[in-house]
Amino acid sequence: MQFHTPGLLWFLLLGLIPIIIHLFRFRRYRRVEFTRVDLLKQITVKTGLGNKIRKLILMTLRILGILSLVFAFASPFIPERRTDVQTQKNKLIVFLDNSLSMSGDGVEGPVFEAAKNRARALVNDFTNEFSFYLITQTQNQDFSQAMDKDEILGEIDKLSLSNSAITEKDIFSAIASISDKSSISVYISDFRKGFLKNLPENFNVNGAFYWLGVPANHNENVSIDSAWFFSPQLLPGHTLQLNVKLTNYGKENVKDVSLRLVENEQAKGVVNTDIEAGRSKVVEIPFSAGDEGWKSTRLELPGDEFHFDDIYYLTYIVQKGSKGLVLSDNGGSPYLKALFSQNSGFDVKFISPLQIVFDQLNTTDFVICEGLSNVGSGLSEELSKFVNNGGNLIIFPTSDPSQNSANNILGKLRAGVFSNIIKQDISAEIWDLKDPLMQGVFQNTPQNVDLPQFYSYYSMLPTSRQIVFWKLKNGSPLATKTKRGSGVIYTVAVPLDKSFSNLVMHPFFVPFMLRIASYKEAESNLAYETGTDAMLSLKGVKPTKDEVWKLKNNDTESIPEVVMRDNNAYLVTHGSITEPGIYSLYNSENVEDYRIAFNLHRTESQSAVESLDDLKNTAEKFGVKVSFEKPEFVANEIKRAGEGTPLWKFFIFAAFLFLVSEMILIRVWKV
């Protein structure tokens, strides 16, 4: 046993005080003569012996109590035989959170500056004998290089907020890759909500691990999360409806917040709305589409403490409507003619399969095969090419199953074929609103809606690649889609015949047909996140072999990779885009072929922080210590970890035990 403050052991001499008091009480008594003392002598002999034993026990308890208190204040401990912290040259691994969520204010001022101050103080608590490592959210950082004390302090001074979004899993993997038994790892962050949810199942971090929190306020923040158009067709001169999802991450309700749609530095639409605290809301902005061509716009909110999510860039192209062909033996269904004649966004021709010129398919967006009784191998082959090149093929069966030659086309495309007719009165279910095909058809999920009724329908033999997005009440497929190449085959289990169902007369028929005719699986998004390494669809771009492309945004320019998959062009940036904005894609002749919008990720928009209790409960499971105190906490914990097993608590308990024993002895043993 050793002591941190051995000088206090001189106070062990206080243990002589009970002995001195005990000896002082053994003074001589004056003799007084008394007449008859025979009986008194017997009593004196008995009580005198018990009194001496009692006093000796009390003296011993008091001495032990005093000695225990002195030992406790001298901080005794049992030294470890060997500690890595003391005997090896160590590593200090510092993760300093410089994500966008650190841009808010906290108890100590700007959160990011407070975090940097903590990192500096932490490094200064360790000697030059340590090897220092700095890990941040900055992308493409080489964190494996060891630094000396001055170097890491210089890197901390230069560090700024990063647009990159590196996951907790990647951060912990980076720490684990350079940690060993002698390392000390410190995670400095404001610990916003979602940190615990995104933790990896196993840290695999060696050595000592500490979470050092930076006190942050629950800042008010309204974020623009995403945007999409209600209709897949953006026609010139028409009024477009843009849906925008807003989220209030603050703890107070927001009233009358203004959302602006800006194009060419002019406001094209403005909407004011209220958003409850902690809730999301979809708002609609109607505006005029204008002329044909590419449009570059942005959405804006009034500034708050988190500026990075107050602007949302998006691009889209306004063009004339979809071109389609309806192949039918009888001139085409009157319901389809009425449908497309009333929608100016569609240019549809009705012809017999015997009259089709296959070159027409090159300029057609969708083909509807309605009630075909005789389909030749040549047409099946051309329709197969049409689908693989990105076209939409919609197939309705005939009313007579013996003449249902649509199965020739479906067989060629390896899509599910029609089987036999089932006669049953049954209604449809609501279609799958989670399927991208049907997203946006309804603003809100319909309740107690009137659904189409069916009297007969074809059973279908599906394939493994076939997706059912509309079912009957008994679970039988009503409408399916099968992706082939760049296009999609849609099959419907009933012909366009009122004797089979009331679908053609039902209000659902219009949005159903317009959606499957105009929706493209390879449709480009209005915007993408910065730092993404996904393949971005370039609808309509046809790159030639070895063509060099350039991606430009103001003064920045990069050479991305353009690849072909399933006859579609895709852009691959390999995470090189880190700044938000509108980027133009230029071909080898320096002609703008495409526009792409990039926005900062919204994973850092959360302004609430994890509670200290939740952090400690989770950290305890992994042997991690958490503190929102000053960084000296880590150095003190490391010092205590290397000082062996402390014993002062045991001596405090012993002193208390001796005191209680003395009190009990005085009360119980009376002489």
XYZ file of C-alpha atoms in Angstrom:
671
model
C 0.000 0.000 0.000
C 1.224 3.490 -0.893
C -0.045 7.028 -0.279
C -0.543 10.043 -2.545
C -0.042 12.459 0.378
C 2.232 10.613 2.828
C 2.932 13.843 4.724
C -0.477 13.552 6.364
C 0.664 10.355 8.111
C 2.235 12.556 10.830
C -1.324 13.020 12.034
C -1.255 9.365 13.123
C 0.173 10.738 16.364
C -3.368 11.894 17.118
C -3.991 8.254 17.971
C -2.147 8.912 21.274
C -4.941 11.167 22.481
C -7.306 8.340 23.539
C -4.387 6.646 25.347
C -3.544 9.833 27.261
C -7.194 10.299 28.215
C -7.406 6.682 29.336
C -4.301 6.969 31.556
C -5.477 10.280 32.983
C -8.661 8.601 34.239
C -6.514 6.061 36.346
C -5.655 8.726 38.969
C -5.474 7.780 42.705
C -8.619 8.196 44.789
C -8.653 9.486 48.466
C -9.364 6.788 51.051
C -12.419 7.376 53.301
C -13.124 5.177 56.321
C -16.572 3.609 56.505
C -18.181 1.415 59.158
C -19.354 -1.807 57.465
C -18.029 -2.414 53.978
C -18.132 -6.177 53.550
C -20.917 -6.121 50.981
C -19.527 -3.034 49.199
C -16.158 -4.739 48.638
C -17.813 -7.578 46.783
C -19.615 -5.118 44.464
C -16.453 -3.105 43.847
C -14.456 -6.127 42.785
C -17.082 -7.190 40.201
C -17.793 -3.727 38.697
C -14.197 -2.611 38.668
C -13.059 -5.457 36.387
C -15.891 -4.882 33.854
C -15.226 -1.156 33.851
C -11.558 -1.676 32.979
C -12.422 -3.968 30.033
C -15.050 -1.489 28.758
C -12.604 1.412 28.887
C -9.929 -0.553 27.036
C -12.379 -1.449 24.233
C -13.549 2.185 23.926
C -9.950 3.394 23.775
C -9.127 0.874 21.050
C -12.158 1.893 18.938
C -11.243 5.569 19.236
C -7.637 4.931 18.254
C -8.692 2.859 15.223
C -11.235 5.520 14.183
C -8.620 8.292 14.273
C -6.070 6.168 12.409
C -8.653 5.269 9.725
C -9.469 8.951 9.121
C -5.799 9.855 8.807
C -5.194 7.008 6.368
C -8.221 8.058 4.304
C -6.990 11.670 3.961
C -3.537 10.421 2.987
C -5.132 8.798 -0.155
C -3.873 5.217 0.085
C -3.782 2.995 -2.995
C -2.475 -0.361 -4.141
C -0.109 0.299 -7.066
C -0.517 -1.640 -10.295
C 2.340 -3.925 -11.174
C 2.514 -2.297 -14.628
C 0.396 0.204 -16.518
C 0.655 0.999 -20.195
C -0.006 4.645 -19.490
C 3.082 4.896 -17.319
C 5.578 2.593 -19.002
C 5.030 3.071 -22.778
C 5.131 5.962 -25.211
C 1.412 6.593 -25.835
C -0.904 7.801 -28.557
C -3.479 10.531 -28.087
C -6.176 10.176 -30.774
C -8.494 13.189 -30.983
C -11.688 13.246 -33.033
C -12.827 16.853 -33.371
C -16.340 17.204 -34.761
C -16.344 19.918 -37.435
C -19.678 18.970 -39.005
C -22.237 21.618 -39.897
C -24.268 21.006 -36.717
C -21.382 22.594 -34.795
C -22.246 25.986 -36.343
C -24.787 26.780 -33.624
C -24.364 28.601 -30.343
C -23.759 26.974 -26.974
C -23.186 27.738 -23.319
C -19.594 28.831 -24.025
C -20.351 30.787 -27.235
C -20.047 29.355 -30.754
C -20.028 25.572 -30.344
C -17.246 24.907 -32.854
C -14.870 27.410 -31.234
C -15.623 25.906 -27.824
C -14.813 22.463 -29.243
C -11.490 23.707 -30.630
C -10.644 25.245 -27.246
C -11.352 21.899 -25.605
C -9.114 20.133 -28.107
C -6.254 22.588 -27.500
C -6.538 22.271 -23.725
C -6.686 18.481 -24.015
C -3.496 18.314 -26.081
C -1.687 20.679 -23.710
C -2.462 18.334 -20.804
C -0.169 15.702 -22.325
C 3.596 15.700 -22.680
C 5.677 15.814 -25.848
C 6.368 12.109 -25.388
C 2.951 11.325 -26.858
C 2.185 10.706 -30.526
C -0.824 12.791 -31.560
C -3.484 11.963 -34.186
C -6.325 14.223 -35.381
C -9.497 12.854 -37.040
C -12.192 15.213 -38.378
C -15.200 15.266 -40.706
C -13.039 16.675 -43.500
C -13.195 14.373 -46.527
C -10.092 12.651 -47.928
C -8.148 13.398 -44.758
C -5.004 11.375 -44.029
C -5.517 10.711 -40.323
C -2.948 7.917 -40.085
C 0.018 10.280 -39.826
C 1.309 10.877 -36.299
C 2.029 14.468 -35.274
C 3.949 16.101 -32.486
C 2.339 18.501 -30.051
C 3.006 21.686 -32.025
C 1.789 20.133 -35.283
C -1.577 19.001 -33.928
C -2.144 22.372 -32.255
C -1.480 24.033 -35.619
C -3.950 21.702 -37.370
C -6.611 22.471 -34.764
C -6.104 26.217 -35.309
C -6.554 25.840 -39.092
C -9.619 23.584 -38.873
C -12.940 24.923 -40.181
C -16.437 23.520 -40.578
C -16.770 20.819 -43.242
C -19.582 20.137 -45.715
C -18.759 16.431 -45.716
C -21.012 13.873 -44.062
C -18.919 11.090 -42.541
C -20.937 8.537 -40.580
C -20.279 7.562 -36.976
C -19.435 4.081 -38.220
C -16.629 5.440 -40.416
C -15.360 7.683 -37.631
C -15.183 4.852 -35.109
C -13.520 2.639 -37.725
C -10.874 5.314 -38.254
C -10.209 5.553 -34.514
C -10.051 1.768 -34.189
C -7.603 1.455 -37.085
C -4.881 3.451 -35.286
C -5.668 2.692 -31.652
C -3.836 0.105 -29.552
C -3.655 -0.879 -25.893
C -1.517 2.131 -25.034
C -3.649 4.717 -26.868
C -6.044 7.299 -25.449
C -8.951 8.190 -27.752
C -11.134 11.264 -27.166
C -14.324 12.027 -29.144
C -15.122 15.775 -28.962
C -18.606 16.709 -30.185
C -21.876 18.434 -29.293
C -23.621 15.011 -29.555
C -26.716 16.058 -31.486
C -29.797 13.836 -31.525
C -29.227 10.779 -33.674
C -25.656 10.157 -32.492
C -26.639 7.193 -30.310
C -28.974 5.793 -32.956
C -26.192 5.742 -35.561
C -23.539 4.154 -33.363
C -21.943 0.951 -34.683
C -22.734 -2.240 -32.798
C -19.096 -2.740 -31.834
C -16.531 0.039 -31.392
C -13.364 -2.093 -31.603
C -11.468 0.848 -30.120
C -8.442 -0.254 -28.083
C -7.077 1.500 -25.021
C -8.913 4.203 -23.070
C -11.896 5.871 -24.776
C -13.601 9.104 -23.661
C -16.502 11.189 -24.987
C -15.898 14.862 -24.267
C -19.055 16.885 -24.851
C -19.392 20.542 -25.776
C -22.490 22.102 -24.144
C -24.797 23.219 -26.982
C -28.165 24.945 -27.002
C -31.274 23.504 -28.619
C -31.135 26.050 -31.456
C -34.160 27.054 -33.481
C -33.875 25.658 -37.004
C -36.233 25.179 -39.945
C -34.801 23.108 -42.787
C -35.720 22.598 -46.452
C -35.430 18.827 -46.736
C -36.595 17.912 -50.250
C -38.741 18.998 -53.190
C -40.679 17.277 -55.963
C -43.279 18.095 -58.591
C -46.847 16.874 -58.273
C -46.984 15.974 -61.964
C -44.227 14.131 -63.845
C -44.907 16.332 -66.898
C -43.518 19.862 -66.904
C -45.131 21.567 -69.884
C -44.286 25.052 -71.190
C -46.773 27.752 -70.268
C -48.491 25.577 -67.661
C -48.801 26.193 -63.939
C -46.548 23.808 -62.044
C -47.014 22.713 -58.467
C -43.832 22.135 -56.482
C -44.131 20.218 -53.210
C -41.551 21.141 -50.568
C -40.911 19.302 -47.315
C -39.971 21.569 -44.391
C -38.937 20.402 -40.903
C -38.926 22.435 -37.700
C -36.098 21.014 -35.565
C -36.561 23.662 -32.871
C -38.497 23.397 -29.612
C -40.860 26.289 -30.414
C -43.666 26.444 -32.961
C -42.816 28.572 -35.994
C -45.488 30.897 -37.341
C -45.737 32.536 -40.740
C -42.350 31.373 -42.012
C -41.803 32.533 -45.595
C -40.606 30.144 -48.326
C -39.511 31.698 -51.639
C -38.896 30.105 -55.041
C -36.240 32.100 -56.920
C -35.305 31.819 -60.604
C -32.847 34.178 -62.306
C -32.727 36.160 -59.045
C -36.473 36.865 -59.253
C -39.123 35.416 -56.966
C -41.468 33.132 -58.931
C -43.460 31.924 -55.947
C -43.891 32.682 -52.250
C -45.801 30.807 -49.571
C -46.125 31.439 -45.813
C -46.831 28.609 -43.395
C -46.808 27.539 -39.726
C -44.850 24.490 -38.541
C -45.166 22.813 -35.148
C -42.050 22.137 -33.089
C -40.386 18.841 -33.984
C -42.703 18.225 -36.947
C -42.396 18.165 -40.737
C -44.804 19.703 -43.210
C -45.241 19.583 -46.991
C -46.165 22.920 -48.565
C -47.135 23.643 -52.168
C -45.748 26.442 -54.325
C -47.612 27.045 -57.599
C -45.737 28.941 -60.330
C -45.570 29.307 -64.096
C -43.306 26.918 -66.018
C -42.369 29.502 -68.635
C -40.721 28.528 -71.923
C -39.089 25.258 -72.909
C -35.584 24.434 -71.700
C -33.522 23.920 -68.562
C -34.509 25.816 -65.416
C -32.197 26.543 -62.487
C -34.020 27.558 -59.325
C -33.529 27.662 -55.586
C -35.760 27.640 -52.536
C -35.006 30.063 -49.700
C -35.972 30.396 -46.052
C -35.217 33.290 -43.706
C -31.829 32.774 -42.086
C -31.476 31.128 -38.692
C -28.491 29.848 -36.718
C -28.103 26.877 -39.083
C -27.669 28.621 -42.449
C -26.616 25.594 -44.484
C -30.132 24.118 -44.784
C -31.972 27.386 -45.550
C -31.282 27.127 -49.317
C -32.220 24.260 -51.613
C -31.084 24.200 -55.261
C -32.980 22.286 -57.957
C -32.938 21.876 -61.720
C -35.571 20.618 -64.138
C -36.343 20.771 -67.826
C -39.574 22.111 -69.313
C -40.491 20.393 -72.559
C -43.436 19.381 -74.687
C -45.517 16.428 -73.600
C -44.992 12.702 -74.017
C -45.459 11.007 -77.375
C -47.354 7.722 -77.458
C -48.768 5.016 -79.708
C -51.893 2.972 -79.065
C -51.848 -0.343 -80.962
C -55.348 -1.767 -81.290
C -57.222 -4.058 -83.657
C -60.427 -2.018 -83.471
C -59.133 1.540 -83.784
C -58.528 2.079 -80.101
C -60.647 2.249 -76.969
C -62.951 5.292 -76.845
C -61.966 5.722 -73.206
C -58.286 6.093 -74.137
C -59.180 8.535 -76.912
C -61.199 10.655 -74.521
C -58.459 10.517 -71.913
C -55.569 11.673 -74.115
C -57.584 14.178 -76.138
C -58.325 16.108 -72.942
C -54.673 16.217 -71.809
C -52.503 18.594 -73.832
C -49.372 17.056 -72.330
C -49.750 13.975 -74.528
C -49.397 13.529 -78.280
C -50.926 10.084 -78.919
C -51.600 8.289 -82.204
C -53.999 5.336 -82.587
C -52.974 2.806 -85.240
C -53.349 -0.870 -86.124
C -50.358 -3.130 -85.478
C -50.431 -3.896 -89.212
C -49.850 -0.207 -90.046
C -46.969 0.519 -87.660
C -43.669 1.742 -89.029
C -41.011 0.541 -86.630
C -39.015 3.776 -86.950
C -41.901 5.497 -85.150
C -40.804 3.754 -81.975
C -37.564 5.763 -81.932
C -39.474 8.977 -81.181
C -42.117 7.449 -78.907
C -42.161 7.539 -75.118
C -44.836 4.924 -74.495
C -46.816 2.252 -76.341
C -50.197 0.861 -75.274
C -51.197 -2.571 -76.608
C -54.939 -2.790 -76.184
C -56.829 -5.984 -77.031
C -54.392 -7.301 -79.665
C -55.448 -10.638 -81.113
C -52.574 -11.154 -83.551
C -49.009 -10.055 -82.772
C -46.256 -11.133 -85.121
C -42.710 -12.016 -84.157
C -41.400 -8.868 -85.854
C -43.541 -6.565 -83.710
C -42.643 -8.516 -80.573
C -38.946 -8.098 -81.376
C -39.260 -4.346 -82.001
C -41.298 -3.785 -78.856
C -38.647 -5.673 -76.904
C -35.984 -3.284 -78.264
C -38.264 -0.324 -77.492
C -38.508 -1.328 -73.825
C -34.795 -2.037 -73.472
C -34.050 1.439 -74.880
C -36.155 3.127 -72.189
C -39.754 3.038 -73.417
C -42.875 2.295 -71.369
C -44.988 -0.607 -72.681
C -48.545 -0.942 -71.317
C -50.484 -4.122 -72.107
C -54.224 -4.749 -71.696
C -55.544 -8.252 -72.529
C -58.373 -9.045 -74.931
C -61.867 -9.958 -73.782
C -61.474 -13.351 -75.500
C -58.736 -15.458 -73.818
C -58.394 -17.654 -76.933
C -57.155 -14.639 -78.944
C -54.902 -13.136 -76.277
C -51.698 -12.785 -78.334
C -50.331 -10.198 -75.911
C -48.688 -13.180 -74.221
C -46.359 -13.392 -77.253
C -44.941 -9.974 -76.332
C -44.819 -10.774 -72.607
C -43.054 -14.058 -73.285
C -40.466 -12.326 -75.449
C -39.782 -9.843 -72.638
C -39.833 -12.555 -69.924
C -42.627 -10.741 -68.095
C -45.581 -12.416 -66.398
C -48.225 -13.711 -68.802
C -52.038 -13.747 -68.618
C -53.645 -17.047 -67.608
C -57.346 -17.843 -67.333
C -60.342 -15.581 -66.634
C -61.779 -15.630 -63.111
C -65.362 -14.469 -62.668
C -65.799 -12.850 -59.274
C -67.347 -9.638 -57.984
C -64.564 -7.947 -56.088
C -63.162 -4.480 -55.467
C -59.598 -3.227 -55.714
C -57.363 -2.114 -52.901
C -55.762 1.307 -52.876
C -52.554 1.140 -54.905
C -49.179 0.995 -53.221
C -48.513 4.630 -52.353
C -44.939 3.802 -51.298
C -44.050 2.719 -54.818
C -42.198 5.583 -56.589
C -44.584 5.168 -59.511
C -47.543 6.301 -57.415
C -45.864 8.789 -55.092
C -47.400 12.230 -55.383
C -50.682 11.045 -56.902
C -52.458 11.848 -53.623
C -51.467 14.741 -51.387
C -52.785 12.818 -48.390
C -53.502 9.131 -47.892
C -57.169 8.686 -48.862
C -59.539 7.259 -46.253
C -62.778 5.348 -46.992
C -62.322 5.991 -50.709
C -64.620 4.562 -53.400
C -62.573 1.945 -55.276
C -63.134 0.343 -58.708
C -65.329 -2.779 -58.870
C -64.429 -5.860 -60.904
C -66.685 -8.616 -62.219
C -64.094 -10.698 -64.102
C -60.310 -10.530 -64.339
C -57.342 -12.460 -65.677
C -55.140 -14.365 -63.308
C -51.454 -13.691 -64.029
C -48.396 -15.884 -63.796
C -45.796 -13.490 -62.396
C -42.015 -13.658 -62.700
C -39.422 -12.990 -60.008
C -38.736 -9.491 -61.386
C -42.392 -8.506 -61.554
C -43.639 -5.991 -58.958
C -47.328 -5.804 -58.055
C -48.281 -2.203 -57.245
C -52.068 -2.587 -57.389
C -54.018 -5.549 -56.021
C -57.546 -6.817 -55.722
C -59.054 -7.365 -52.278
C -58.198 -11.076 -52.437
C -54.532 -10.293 -53.089
C -54.580 -11.150 -56.794
C -52.451 -8.853 -59.011
C -54.364 -6.091 -60.767
C -51.454 -4.075 -62.161
C -47.775 -5.035 -62.286
C -44.529 -3.589 -63.588
C -41.411 -5.378 -64.819
C -38.184 -3.510 -65.488
C -36.298 -4.595 -68.621
C -33.230 -2.726 -69.773
C -33.982 0.988 -69.415
C -37.746 0.606 -69.769
C -40.738 -0.898 -67.997
C -43.546 -3.279 -69.001
C -46.900 -2.607 -67.304
C -49.585 -5.299 -67.352
C -53.208 -4.821 -66.278
C -55.377 -7.839 -65.417
C -58.549 -6.560 -67.115
C -59.324 -5.384 -70.657
C -60.778 -1.910 -71.295
C -64.271 -3.380 -71.305
C -67.164 -2.352 -69.048
C -68.318 -5.965 -68.837
C -65.147 -6.765 -66.861
C -65.103 -3.768 -64.512
C -66.057 -0.153 -64.016
C -62.369 0.884 -64.113
C -62.704 2.891 -67.346
C -65.540 4.916 -65.770
C -63.896 5.327 -62.388
C -62.016 8.514 -61.325
C -58.937 6.386 -60.616
C -58.595 5.551 -64.327
C -57.276 8.989 -65.320
C -54.379 9.357 -62.845
C -53.564 5.651 -63.210
C -53.155 5.837 -66.997
C -51.403 9.209 -67.070
C -48.949 8.046 -64.429
C -47.893 4.779 -66.039
C -47.715 6.433 -69.469
C -45.425 9.295 -68.420
C -43.388 7.938 -65.489
C -39.785 7.005 -66.194
C -37.819 4.699 -63.907
C -34.593 6.419 -64.918
C -36.004 9.918 -64.340
C -33.416 12.328 -62.983
C -33.840 13.823 -59.536
C -34.379 17.524 -59.031
C -31.295 17.594 -56.786
C -28.585 15.418 -55.228
C -26.494 15.599 -52.076
C -22.943 16.857 -52.132
C -20.314 14.207 -51.551
C -22.422 11.462 -53.128
C -20.623 8.740 -55.071
C -23.819 7.279 -56.544
C -24.536 7.116 -60.276
C -26.664 10.122 -61.287
C -29.070 9.580 -64.168
C -28.540 11.782 -67.257
C -31.830 11.383 -69.081
C -31.480 11.906 -72.823
C -27.683 12.231 -72.860
C -25.979 9.988 -75.443
C -22.210 10.171 -74.924
C -19.863 8.977 -77.621
C -16.895 6.726 -76.941
C -13.914 8.425 -75.251
C -15.810 11.726 -75.007
C -14.483 14.041 -72.261
C -17.084 15.840 -70.149
C -16.701 18.831 -67.870
C -18.803 19.772 -64.843
C -18.756 23.526 -64.173
C -20.101 25.766 -61.420
C -18.992 29.405 -61.531
C -15.189 29.261 -61.202
C -14.951 25.564 -60.324
C -14.466 22.873 -62.946
C -14.013 19.111 -62.742
C -13.895 16.158 -65.115
C -16.472 13.567 -63.994
C -16.924 10.033 -65.223
C -19.859 9.386 -67.572
C -20.826 5.728 -67.949
C -23.505 3.826 -69.876
C -25.767 1.271 -68.169
C -28.800 -0.297 -69.841
C -28.609 2.292 -72.652
C -28.786 5.140 -70.134
C -26.033 7.625 -69.313
C -24.992 8.128 -65.702
C -22.681 10.650 -64.058
C -20.239 9.447 -61.384
C -18.535 12.195 -59.339
C -16.764 9.878 -56.837
C -17.714 12.272 -54.038
C -15.763 15.178 -55.537
C -18.648 17.677 -55.346
C -18.477 19.335 -51.922
C -20.005 22.771 -52.585
C -23.760 23.247 -53.113
C -25.098 24.936 -56.232
C -26.118 24.452 -59.858
C -23.611 22.550 -62.012
C -23.652 22.398 -65.830
C -22.391 19.391 -67.772
C -20.557 20.295 -70.990
C -19.652 17.883 -73.781
C -16.435 17.820 -75.824
C -17.733 20.671 -78.017
C -18.275 22.819 -74.902
C -22.062 22.672 -75.354
C -24.202 22.448 -72.233
C -25.956 19.079 -72.282
C -27.306 18.834 -68.756
C -27.791 20.616 -65.425
C -27.526 19.082 -61.972
C -28.274 20.631 -58.575
C -26.307 19.682 -55.470
C -27.335 20.503 -51.899
C -25.643 20.019 -48.562
C -26.813 16.921 -46.724
C -29.501 17.413 -44.066
C -28.146 14.891 -41.549
C -26.704 17.783 -39.522
C -29.929 19.829 -39.389
C -30.947 18.319 -36.036
C -30.589 21.041 -33.381
C -31.557 18.997 -30.289
C -28.811 17.233 -28.339
C -28.613 13.828 -26.679
C -29.235 13.855 -22.934
C -26.275 13.277 -20.637
C -28.063 10.345 -18.986
C -28.623 8.600 -22.343
C -24.998 9.171 -23.309
C -23.721 7.790 -20.012
C -26.016 4.753 -20.110
C -24.850 3.852 -23.614
C -21.205 4.625 -22.905
C -21.247 2.451 -19.805
C -22.079 -0.601 -21.913
C -18.891 -0.121 -23.910
C -16.588 0.950 -21.092
C -16.515 4.567 -22.282
C -16.503 7.559 -19.921
C -18.511 10.702 -20.733
C -18.140 14.256 -19.493
C -19.246 17.757 -20.493
C -16.712 19.244 -18.100
C -13.426 20.921 -18.981
C -10.879 18.769 -20.844
C -8.816 18.322 -17.667
C -11.335 15.567 -16.953
C -9.550 13.262 -19.400
C -6.076 13.908 -18.006
C -7.306 13.390 -14.453
C -9.023 10.149 -15.421
C -5.863 8.915 -17.119
C -3.822 9.849 -14.066
C -6.181 7.996 -11.762
C -6.196 4.988 -14.084
C -2.422 4.749 -13.757
C -2.368 5.153 -9.996
C -3.686 1.725 -9.117
C -6.616 0.798 -6.869
C -7.659 3.589 -4.425
C -8.416 2.548 -0.825
C -9.604 5.792 0.809
C -13.260 4.728 0.641
C -12.502 1.616 2.654
C -10.850 3.647 5.423
C -13.742 6.137 5.527
C -16.106 3.204 5.927
C -13.880 1.731 8.667
C -13.819 5.042 10.572
C -17.595 5.209 10.372
C -17.848 1.616 11.578
C -15.593 2.292 14.600
C -17.615 5.414 15.499
C -20.922 3.525 15.383
C -19.434 0.664 17.423
C -18.333 3.127 20.113
C -21.783 4.710 20.330
C -23.448 1.293 20.613
C -20.986 0.176 23.312
C -21.602 3.303 25.430
C -25.385 2.884 25.239
C -25.540 -0.870 25.791
C -22.685 -1.580 28.247
C -23.402 0.516 31.283
C -21.467 0.029 34.534
